[in-house]
mmCIF file of C-alpha atoms and ligand atoms in Angstrom:
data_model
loop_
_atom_site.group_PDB
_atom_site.id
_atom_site.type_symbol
_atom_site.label_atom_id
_atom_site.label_comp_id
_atom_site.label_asym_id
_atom_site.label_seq_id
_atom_site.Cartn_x
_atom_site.Cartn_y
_atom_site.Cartn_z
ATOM 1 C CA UNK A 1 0.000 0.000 0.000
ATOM 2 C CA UNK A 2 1.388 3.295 -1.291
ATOM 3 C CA UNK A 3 2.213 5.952 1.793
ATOM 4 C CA UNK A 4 -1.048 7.411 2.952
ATOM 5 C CA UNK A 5 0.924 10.827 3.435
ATOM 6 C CA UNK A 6 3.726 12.124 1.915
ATOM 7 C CA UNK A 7 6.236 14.903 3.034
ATOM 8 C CA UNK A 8 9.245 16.379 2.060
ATOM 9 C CA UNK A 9 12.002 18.592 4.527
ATOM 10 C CA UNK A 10 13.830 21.132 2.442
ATOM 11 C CA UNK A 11 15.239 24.394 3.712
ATOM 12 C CA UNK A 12 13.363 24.687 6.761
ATOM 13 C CA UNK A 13 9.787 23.916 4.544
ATOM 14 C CA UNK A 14 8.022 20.650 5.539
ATOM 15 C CA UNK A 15 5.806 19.936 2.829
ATOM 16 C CA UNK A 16 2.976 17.202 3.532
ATOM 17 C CA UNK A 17 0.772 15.522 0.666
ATOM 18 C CA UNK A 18 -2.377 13.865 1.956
ATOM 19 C CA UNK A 19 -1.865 10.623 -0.658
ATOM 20 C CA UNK A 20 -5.137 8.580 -1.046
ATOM 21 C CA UNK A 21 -6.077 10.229 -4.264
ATOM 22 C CA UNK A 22 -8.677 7.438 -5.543
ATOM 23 C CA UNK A 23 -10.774 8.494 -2.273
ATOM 24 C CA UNK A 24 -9.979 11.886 -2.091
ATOM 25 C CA UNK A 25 -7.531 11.923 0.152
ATOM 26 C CA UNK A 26 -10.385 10.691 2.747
ATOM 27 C CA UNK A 27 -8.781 10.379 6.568
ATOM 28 C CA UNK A 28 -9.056 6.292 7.891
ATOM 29 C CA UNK A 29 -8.054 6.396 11.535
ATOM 30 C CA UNK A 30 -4.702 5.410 10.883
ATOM 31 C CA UNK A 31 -3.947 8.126 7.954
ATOM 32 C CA UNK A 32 -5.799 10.431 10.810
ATOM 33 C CA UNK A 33 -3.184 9.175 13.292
ATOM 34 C CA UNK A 34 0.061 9.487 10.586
ATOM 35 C CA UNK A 35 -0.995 13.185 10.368
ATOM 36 C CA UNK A 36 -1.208 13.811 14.056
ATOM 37 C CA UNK A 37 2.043 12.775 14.823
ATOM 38 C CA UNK A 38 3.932 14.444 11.514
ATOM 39 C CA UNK A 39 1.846 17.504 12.720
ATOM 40 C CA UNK A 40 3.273 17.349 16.559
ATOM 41 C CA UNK A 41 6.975 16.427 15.521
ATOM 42 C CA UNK A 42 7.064 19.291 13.297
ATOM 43 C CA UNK A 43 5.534 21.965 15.866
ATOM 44 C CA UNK A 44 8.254 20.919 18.113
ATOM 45 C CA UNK A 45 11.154 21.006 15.428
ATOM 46 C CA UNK A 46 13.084 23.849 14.777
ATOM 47 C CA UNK A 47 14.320 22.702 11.557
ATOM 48 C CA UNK A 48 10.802 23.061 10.141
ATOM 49 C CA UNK A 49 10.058 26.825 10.026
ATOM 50 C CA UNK A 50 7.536 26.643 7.605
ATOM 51 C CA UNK A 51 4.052 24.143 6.290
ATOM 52 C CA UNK A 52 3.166 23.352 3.291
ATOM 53 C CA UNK A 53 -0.314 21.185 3.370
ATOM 54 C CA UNK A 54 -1.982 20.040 0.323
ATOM 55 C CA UNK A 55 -3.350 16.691 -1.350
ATOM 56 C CA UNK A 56 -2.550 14.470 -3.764
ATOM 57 C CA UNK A 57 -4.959 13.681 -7.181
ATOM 58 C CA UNK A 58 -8.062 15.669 -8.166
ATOM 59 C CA UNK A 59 -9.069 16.018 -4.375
ATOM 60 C CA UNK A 60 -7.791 18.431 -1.186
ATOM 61 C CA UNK A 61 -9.357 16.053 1.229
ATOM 62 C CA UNK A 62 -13.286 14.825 1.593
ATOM 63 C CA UNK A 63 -13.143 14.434 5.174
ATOM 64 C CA UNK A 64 -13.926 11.607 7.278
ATOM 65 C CA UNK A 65 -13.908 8.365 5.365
ATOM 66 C CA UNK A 66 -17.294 7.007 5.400
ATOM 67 C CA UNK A 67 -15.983 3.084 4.628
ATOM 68 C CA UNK A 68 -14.006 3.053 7.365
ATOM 69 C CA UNK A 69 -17.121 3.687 9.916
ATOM 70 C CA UNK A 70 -19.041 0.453 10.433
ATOM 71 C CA UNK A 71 -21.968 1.996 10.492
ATOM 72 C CA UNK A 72 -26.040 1.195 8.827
ATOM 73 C CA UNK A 73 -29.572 1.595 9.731
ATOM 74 C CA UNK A 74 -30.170 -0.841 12.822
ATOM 75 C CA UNK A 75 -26.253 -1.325 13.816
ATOM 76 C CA UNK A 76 -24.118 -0.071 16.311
ATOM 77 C CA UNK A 77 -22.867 3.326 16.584
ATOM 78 C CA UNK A 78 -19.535 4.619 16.608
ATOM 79 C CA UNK A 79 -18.382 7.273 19.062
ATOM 80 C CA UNK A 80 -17.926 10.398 17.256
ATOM 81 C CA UNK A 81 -16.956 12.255 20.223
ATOM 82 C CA UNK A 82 -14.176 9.990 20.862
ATOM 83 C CA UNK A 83 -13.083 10.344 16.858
ATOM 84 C CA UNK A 84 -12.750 14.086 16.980
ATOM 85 C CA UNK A 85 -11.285 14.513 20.738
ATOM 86 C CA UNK A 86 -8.640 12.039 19.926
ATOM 87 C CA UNK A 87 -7.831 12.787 16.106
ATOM 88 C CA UNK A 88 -9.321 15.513 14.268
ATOM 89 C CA UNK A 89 -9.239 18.175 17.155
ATOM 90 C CA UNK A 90 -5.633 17.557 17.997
ATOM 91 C CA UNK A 91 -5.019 18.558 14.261
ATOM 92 C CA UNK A 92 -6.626 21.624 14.470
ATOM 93 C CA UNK A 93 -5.227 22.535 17.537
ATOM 94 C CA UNK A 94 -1.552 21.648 16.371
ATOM 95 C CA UNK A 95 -1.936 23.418 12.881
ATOM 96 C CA UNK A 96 -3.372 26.824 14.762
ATOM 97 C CA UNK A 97 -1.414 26.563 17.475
ATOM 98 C CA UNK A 98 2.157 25.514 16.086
ATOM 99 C CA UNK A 99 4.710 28.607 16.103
ATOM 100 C CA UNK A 100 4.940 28.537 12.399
ATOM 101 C CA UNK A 101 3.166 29.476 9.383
ATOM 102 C CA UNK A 102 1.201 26.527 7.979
ATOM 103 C CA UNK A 103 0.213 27.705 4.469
ATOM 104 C CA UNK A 104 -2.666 25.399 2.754
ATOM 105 C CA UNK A 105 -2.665 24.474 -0.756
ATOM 106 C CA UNK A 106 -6.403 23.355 -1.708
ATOM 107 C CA UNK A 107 -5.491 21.091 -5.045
ATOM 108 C CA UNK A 108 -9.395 20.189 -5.419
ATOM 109 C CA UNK A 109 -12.733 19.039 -3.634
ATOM 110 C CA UNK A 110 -11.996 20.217 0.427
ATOM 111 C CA UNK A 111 -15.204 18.626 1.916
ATOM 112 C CA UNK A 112 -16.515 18.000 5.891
ATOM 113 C CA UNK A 113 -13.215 17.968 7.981
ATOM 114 C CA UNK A 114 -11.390 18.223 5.125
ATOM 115 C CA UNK A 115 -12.704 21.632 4.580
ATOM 116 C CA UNK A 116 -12.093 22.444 7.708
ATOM 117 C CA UNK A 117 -8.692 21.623 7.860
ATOM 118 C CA UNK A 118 -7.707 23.603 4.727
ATOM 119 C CA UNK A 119 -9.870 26.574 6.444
ATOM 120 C CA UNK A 120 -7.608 25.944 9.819
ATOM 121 C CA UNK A 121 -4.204 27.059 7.672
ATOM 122 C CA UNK A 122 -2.774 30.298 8.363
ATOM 123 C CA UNK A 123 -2.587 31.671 4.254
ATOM 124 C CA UNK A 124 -4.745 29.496 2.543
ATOM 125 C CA UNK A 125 -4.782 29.335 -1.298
ATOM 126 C CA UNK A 126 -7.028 27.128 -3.575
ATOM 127 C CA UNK A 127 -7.253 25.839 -7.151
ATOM 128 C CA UNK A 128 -9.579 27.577 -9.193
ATOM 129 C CA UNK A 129 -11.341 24.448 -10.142
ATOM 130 C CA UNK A 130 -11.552 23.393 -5.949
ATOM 131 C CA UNK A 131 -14.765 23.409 -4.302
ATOM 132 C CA UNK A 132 -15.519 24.132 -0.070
ATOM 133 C CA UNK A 133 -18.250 21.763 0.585
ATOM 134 C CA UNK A 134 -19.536 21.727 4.933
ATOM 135 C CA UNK A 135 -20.850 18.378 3.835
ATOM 136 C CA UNK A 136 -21.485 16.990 7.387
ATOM 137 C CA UNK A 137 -25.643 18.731 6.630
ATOM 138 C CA UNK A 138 -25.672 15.912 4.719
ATOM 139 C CA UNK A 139 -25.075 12.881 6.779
ATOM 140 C CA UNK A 140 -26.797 14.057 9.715
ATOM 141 C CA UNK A 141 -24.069 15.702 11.431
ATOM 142 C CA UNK A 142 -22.528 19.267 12.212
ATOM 143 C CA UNK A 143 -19.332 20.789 10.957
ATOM 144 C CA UNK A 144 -16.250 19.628 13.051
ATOM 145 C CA UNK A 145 -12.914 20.399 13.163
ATOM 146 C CA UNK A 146 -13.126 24.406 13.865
ATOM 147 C CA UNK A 147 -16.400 24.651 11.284
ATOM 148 C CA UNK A 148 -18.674 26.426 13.695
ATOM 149 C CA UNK A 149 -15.338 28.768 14.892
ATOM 150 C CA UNK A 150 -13.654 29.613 11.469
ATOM 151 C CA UNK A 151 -16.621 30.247 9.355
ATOM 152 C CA UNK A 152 -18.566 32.341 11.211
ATOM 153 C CA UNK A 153 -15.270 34.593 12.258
ATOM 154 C CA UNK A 154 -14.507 34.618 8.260
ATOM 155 C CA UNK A 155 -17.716 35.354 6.144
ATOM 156 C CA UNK A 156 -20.489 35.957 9.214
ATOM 157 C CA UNK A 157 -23.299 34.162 10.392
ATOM 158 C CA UNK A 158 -25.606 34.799 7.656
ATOM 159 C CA UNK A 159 -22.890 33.032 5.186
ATOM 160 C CA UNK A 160 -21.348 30.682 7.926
ATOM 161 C CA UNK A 161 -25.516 29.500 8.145
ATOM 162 C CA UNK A 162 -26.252 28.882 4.747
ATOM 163 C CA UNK A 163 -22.987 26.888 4.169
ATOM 164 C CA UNK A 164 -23.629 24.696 7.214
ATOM 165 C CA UNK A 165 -26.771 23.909 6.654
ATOM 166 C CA UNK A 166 -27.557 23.747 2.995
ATOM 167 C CA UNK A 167 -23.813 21.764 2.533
ATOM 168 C CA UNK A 168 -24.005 23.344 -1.185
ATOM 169 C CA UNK A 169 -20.017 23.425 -2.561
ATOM 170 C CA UNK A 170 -18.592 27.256 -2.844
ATOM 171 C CA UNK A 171 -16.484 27.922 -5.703
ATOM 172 C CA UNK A 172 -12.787 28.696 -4.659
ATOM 173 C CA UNK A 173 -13.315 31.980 -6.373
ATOM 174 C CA UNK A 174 -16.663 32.447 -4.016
ATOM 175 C CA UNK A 175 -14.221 31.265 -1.152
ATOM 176 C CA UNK A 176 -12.110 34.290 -1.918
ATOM 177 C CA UNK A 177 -14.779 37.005 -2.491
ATOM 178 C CA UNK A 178 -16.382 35.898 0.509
ATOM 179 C CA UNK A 179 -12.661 36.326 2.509
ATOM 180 C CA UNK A 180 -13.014 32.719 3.564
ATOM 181 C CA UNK A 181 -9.470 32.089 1.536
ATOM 182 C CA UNK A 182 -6.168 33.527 0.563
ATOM 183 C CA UNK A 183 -6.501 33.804 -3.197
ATOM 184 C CA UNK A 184 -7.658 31.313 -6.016
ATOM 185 C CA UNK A 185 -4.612 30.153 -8.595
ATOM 186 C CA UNK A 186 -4.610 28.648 -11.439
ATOM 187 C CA UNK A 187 -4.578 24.966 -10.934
ATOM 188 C CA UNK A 188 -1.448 24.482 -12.887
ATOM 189 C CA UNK A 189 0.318 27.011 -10.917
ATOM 190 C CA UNK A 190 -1.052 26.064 -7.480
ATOM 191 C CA UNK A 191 1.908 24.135 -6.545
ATOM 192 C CA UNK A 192 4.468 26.076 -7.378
ATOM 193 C CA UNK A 193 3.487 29.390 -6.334
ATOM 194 C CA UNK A 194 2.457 27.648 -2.591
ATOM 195 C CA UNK A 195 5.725 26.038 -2.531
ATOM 196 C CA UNK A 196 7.728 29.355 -3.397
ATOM 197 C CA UNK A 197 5.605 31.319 -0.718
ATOM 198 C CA UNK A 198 5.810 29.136 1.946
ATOM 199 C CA UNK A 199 9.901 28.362 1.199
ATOM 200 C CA UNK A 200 9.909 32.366 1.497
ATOM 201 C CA UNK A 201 8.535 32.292 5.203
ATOM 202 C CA UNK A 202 10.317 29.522 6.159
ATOM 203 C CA UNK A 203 13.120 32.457 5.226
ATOM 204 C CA UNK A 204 11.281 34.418 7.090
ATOM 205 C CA UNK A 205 12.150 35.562 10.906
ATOM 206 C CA UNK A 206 10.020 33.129 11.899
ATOM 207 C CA UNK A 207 9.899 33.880 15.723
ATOM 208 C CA UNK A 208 8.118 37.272 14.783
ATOM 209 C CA UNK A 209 5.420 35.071 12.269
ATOM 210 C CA UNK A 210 4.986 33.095 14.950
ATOM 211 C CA UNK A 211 4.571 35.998 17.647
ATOM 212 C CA UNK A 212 2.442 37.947 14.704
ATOM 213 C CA UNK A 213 -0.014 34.615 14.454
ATOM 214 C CA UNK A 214 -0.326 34.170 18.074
ATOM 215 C CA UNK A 215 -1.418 37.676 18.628
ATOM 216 C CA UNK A 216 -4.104 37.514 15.366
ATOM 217 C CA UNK A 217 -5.900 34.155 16.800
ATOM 218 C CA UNK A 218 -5.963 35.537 20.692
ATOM 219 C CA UNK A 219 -7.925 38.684 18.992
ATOM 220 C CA UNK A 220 -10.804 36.876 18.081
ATOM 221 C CA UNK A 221 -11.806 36.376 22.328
ATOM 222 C CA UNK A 222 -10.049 39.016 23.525
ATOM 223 C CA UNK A 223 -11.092 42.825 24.196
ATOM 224 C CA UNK A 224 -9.051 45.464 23.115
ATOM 225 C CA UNK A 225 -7.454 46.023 26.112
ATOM 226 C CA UNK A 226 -5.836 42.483 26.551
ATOM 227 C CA UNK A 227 -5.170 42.635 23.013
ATOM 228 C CA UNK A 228 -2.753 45.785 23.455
ATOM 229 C CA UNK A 229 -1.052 43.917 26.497
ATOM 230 C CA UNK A 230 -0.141 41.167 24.504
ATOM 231 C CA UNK A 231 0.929 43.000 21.785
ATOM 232 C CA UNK A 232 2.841 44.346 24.374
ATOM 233 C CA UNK A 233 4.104 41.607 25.951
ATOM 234 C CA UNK A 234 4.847 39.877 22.726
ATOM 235 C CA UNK A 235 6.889 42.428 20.767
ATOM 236 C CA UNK A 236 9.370 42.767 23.998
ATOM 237 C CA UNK A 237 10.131 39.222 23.232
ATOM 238 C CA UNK A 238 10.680 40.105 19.335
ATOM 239 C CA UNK A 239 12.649 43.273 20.271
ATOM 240 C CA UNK A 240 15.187 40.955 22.102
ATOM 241 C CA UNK A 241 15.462 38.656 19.355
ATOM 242 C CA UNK A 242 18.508 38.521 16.867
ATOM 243 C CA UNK A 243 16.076 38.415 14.109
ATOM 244 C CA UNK A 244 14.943 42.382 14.983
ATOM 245 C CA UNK A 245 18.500 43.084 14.971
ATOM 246 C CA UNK A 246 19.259 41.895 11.840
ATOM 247 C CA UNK A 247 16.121 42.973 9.984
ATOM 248 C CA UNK A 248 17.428 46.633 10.596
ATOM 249 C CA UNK A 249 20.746 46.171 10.137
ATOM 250 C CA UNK A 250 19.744 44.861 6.657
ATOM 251 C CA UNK A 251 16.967 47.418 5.764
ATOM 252 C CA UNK A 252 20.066 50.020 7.130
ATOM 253 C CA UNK A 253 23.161 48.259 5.043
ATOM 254 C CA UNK A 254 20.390 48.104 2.198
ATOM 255 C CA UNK A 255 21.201 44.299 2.064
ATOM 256 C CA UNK A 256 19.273 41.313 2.193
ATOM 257 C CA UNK A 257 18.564 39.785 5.777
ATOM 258 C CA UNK A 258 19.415 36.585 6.806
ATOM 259 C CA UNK A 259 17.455 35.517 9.349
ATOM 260 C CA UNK A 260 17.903 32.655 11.730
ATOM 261 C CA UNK A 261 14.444 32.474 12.808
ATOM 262 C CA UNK A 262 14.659 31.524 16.351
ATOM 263 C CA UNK A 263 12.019 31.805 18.972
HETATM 264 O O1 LIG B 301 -16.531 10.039 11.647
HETATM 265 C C1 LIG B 301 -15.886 10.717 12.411
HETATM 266 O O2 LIG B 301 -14.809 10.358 12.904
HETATM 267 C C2 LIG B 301 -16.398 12.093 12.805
HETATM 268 C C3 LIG B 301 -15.787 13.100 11.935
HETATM 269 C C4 LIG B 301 -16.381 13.442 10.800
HETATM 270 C C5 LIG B 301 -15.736 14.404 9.904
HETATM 271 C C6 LIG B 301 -16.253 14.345 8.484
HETATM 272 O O3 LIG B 301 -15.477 14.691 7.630
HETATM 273 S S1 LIG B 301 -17.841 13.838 8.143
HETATM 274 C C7 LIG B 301 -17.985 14.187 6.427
HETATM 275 C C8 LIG B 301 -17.395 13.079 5.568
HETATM 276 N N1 LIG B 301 -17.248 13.459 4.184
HETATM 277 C C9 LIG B 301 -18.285 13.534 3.350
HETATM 278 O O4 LIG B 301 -19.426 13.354 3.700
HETATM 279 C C10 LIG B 301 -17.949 13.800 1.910
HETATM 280 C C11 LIG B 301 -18.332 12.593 1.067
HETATM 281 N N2 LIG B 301 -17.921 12.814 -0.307
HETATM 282 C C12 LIG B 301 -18.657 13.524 -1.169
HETATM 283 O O5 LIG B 301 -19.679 14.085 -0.858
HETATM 284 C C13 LIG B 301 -18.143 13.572 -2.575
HETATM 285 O O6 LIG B 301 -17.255 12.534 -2.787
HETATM 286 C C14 LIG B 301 -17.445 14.910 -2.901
HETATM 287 C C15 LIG B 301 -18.483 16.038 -2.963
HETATM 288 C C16 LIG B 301 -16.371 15.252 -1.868
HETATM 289 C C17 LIG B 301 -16.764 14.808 -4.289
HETATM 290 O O7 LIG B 301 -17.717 14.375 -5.237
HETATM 291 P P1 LIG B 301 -17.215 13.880 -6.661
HETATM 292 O O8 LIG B 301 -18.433 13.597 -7.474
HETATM 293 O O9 LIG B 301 -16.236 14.867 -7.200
HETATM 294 O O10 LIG B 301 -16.383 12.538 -6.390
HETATM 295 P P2 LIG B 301 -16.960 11.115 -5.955
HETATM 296 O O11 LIG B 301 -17.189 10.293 -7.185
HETATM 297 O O12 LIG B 301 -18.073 11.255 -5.013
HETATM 298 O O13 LIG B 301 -15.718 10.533 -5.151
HETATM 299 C C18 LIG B 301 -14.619 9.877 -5.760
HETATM 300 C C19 LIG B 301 -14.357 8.597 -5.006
HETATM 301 O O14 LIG B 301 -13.980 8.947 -3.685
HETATM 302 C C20 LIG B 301 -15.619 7.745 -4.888
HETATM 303 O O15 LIG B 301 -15.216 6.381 -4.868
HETATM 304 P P3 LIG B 301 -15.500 5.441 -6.155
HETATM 305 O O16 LIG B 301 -16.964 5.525 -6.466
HETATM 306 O O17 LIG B 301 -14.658 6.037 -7.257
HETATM 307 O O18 LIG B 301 -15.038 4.096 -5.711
HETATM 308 C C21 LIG B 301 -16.147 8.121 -3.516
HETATM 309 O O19 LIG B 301 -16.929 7.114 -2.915
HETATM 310 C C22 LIG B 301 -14.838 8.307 -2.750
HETATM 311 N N3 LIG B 301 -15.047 9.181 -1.601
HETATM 312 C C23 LIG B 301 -15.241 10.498 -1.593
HETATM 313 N N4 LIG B 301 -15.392 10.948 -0.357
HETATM 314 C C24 LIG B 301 -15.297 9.875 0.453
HETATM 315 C C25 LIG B 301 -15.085 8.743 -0.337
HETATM 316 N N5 LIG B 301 -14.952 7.530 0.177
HETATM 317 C C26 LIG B 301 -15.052 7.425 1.527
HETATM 318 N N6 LIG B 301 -15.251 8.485 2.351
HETATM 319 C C27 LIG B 301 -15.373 9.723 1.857
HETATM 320 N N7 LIG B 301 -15.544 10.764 2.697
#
């Protein structure tokens, strides 16, 4: 059986293809579990200052796959609760939570957690020909994996509503008008540009990225007030760093920096 994910380390850019193109790039427990743990080694690894996410084939990912849950009319249940809390969550949490940019690449068709997970990235860019579908409204169940917390805080309730509950696919160009994405490429060019970008932050002084996404995800629950005291708090951590230092030197000396990217 052919690697359910891929990835690639190259100058401080880990680049991870979700690789079971003939069902979308679906997520079976153990694919779930492969992620998790490239996810959490990577976090903690200061060799990777940069993500690259994307899929393999004509899909992004389609979520949960629905094979691998034994379940029919009449049967036993599985525990959903126990699915997310112990795989998709911890995803989420890593990718928003890791001190480095994770930049999504949506190749195709990003549906239920799959969408969510693309929508999780911190610069997310799709194919023109991909498709956001929340298609948990059909199966009975509600959007996981940050649905009900990233789509409302991107387009609004009104938009957040419809998608939710109608599960109707939005265009990547929609997706972009609508602020829920980056920007829409050209599918050809999807790869490339992605992998440029995110080999440029991983150039990047990544301790301020880091610092700088930190501060935008507290803002969301935090008043004004707290907001300026960790701004605070934060950039007398970044003013200490070497990176500072050698950001003005370079804009000064007219040259280009060379950052080291420590936290
Ligand atoms: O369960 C838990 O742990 C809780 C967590 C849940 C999180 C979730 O993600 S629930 C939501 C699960 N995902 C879906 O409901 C999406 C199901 N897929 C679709 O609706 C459609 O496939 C798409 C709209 C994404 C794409 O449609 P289309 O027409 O472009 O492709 P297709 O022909 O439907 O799919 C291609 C193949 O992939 C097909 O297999 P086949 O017929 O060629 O053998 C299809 O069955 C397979 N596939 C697509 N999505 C899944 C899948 N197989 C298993 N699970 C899937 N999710």
């Amino acid at each position: 059986m052919a690697d359910q994910i891929l990835t690639s380390h190259r100058d401080g850019l880990l680049a991870i293809t979700l690789n079971r193109p003939d069902r979308l790039n679906a997520f079976t427990t153990d694919m779930l579990n492969q992620f998790n743990n490239i996810l959490s080694e990577a976090a903690g690894d200061d060799q990777v200052r940069a993500m690259l996410i994307t899929g393999a084939g004509r899909g992004f990912c389609a979520g949960q796959d629905l094979n691998d849950r034994a379940v029919a009319p009449g049967g036993p249940a599985p525990d959903l609760g126990e699915s997310l809390e112990n795989r998709y969550n911890p995803a989420i949490r890593t990718i928003r939570s890791m001190p480095k940019p994770v930049v999504i690449a949506v190749n195709g068709v990003a549906a239920g957690a799959g969408a969510n997970l693309a929508l999780a990235g911190d610069i997310v860019y799709a194919a023109r020909s991909a498709r956001f579908i929340q298609s948990f409204a059909k199966i009975g169940l509600i959007p996981d994996s940050g649905g009900t917390y990233f789509l409302p805080r991107a387009v609004g309730t009104t938009r957040a509503m419809g998608l939710a509950l109608l599960g109707e696919p939005l265009s990547a160009e929609k997706a972009a008008e609508w602020g829920l994405i980056w920007e829409v490429l050209d599918d050809e060019d999807l790869r490339d540009v992605t992998t440029e970008l995110a080999r440029k932050l991983a150039a990047g002084p990544t301790g301020g990225l880091a610092k700088t996404k930190q501060a935008i995800n507290a803002s969301g629950d935090n008043s004004l007030d707290a907001q300026l005291d960790l701004e605070r708090d934060l950039q007398r951590v970044a003013g200490y760093s070497d990176d500072y230092a050698e950001g003005v030197a370079a804009f000064l000396e007219k040259r280009n920096p060379e950052f080291k990217g420590l936290r």
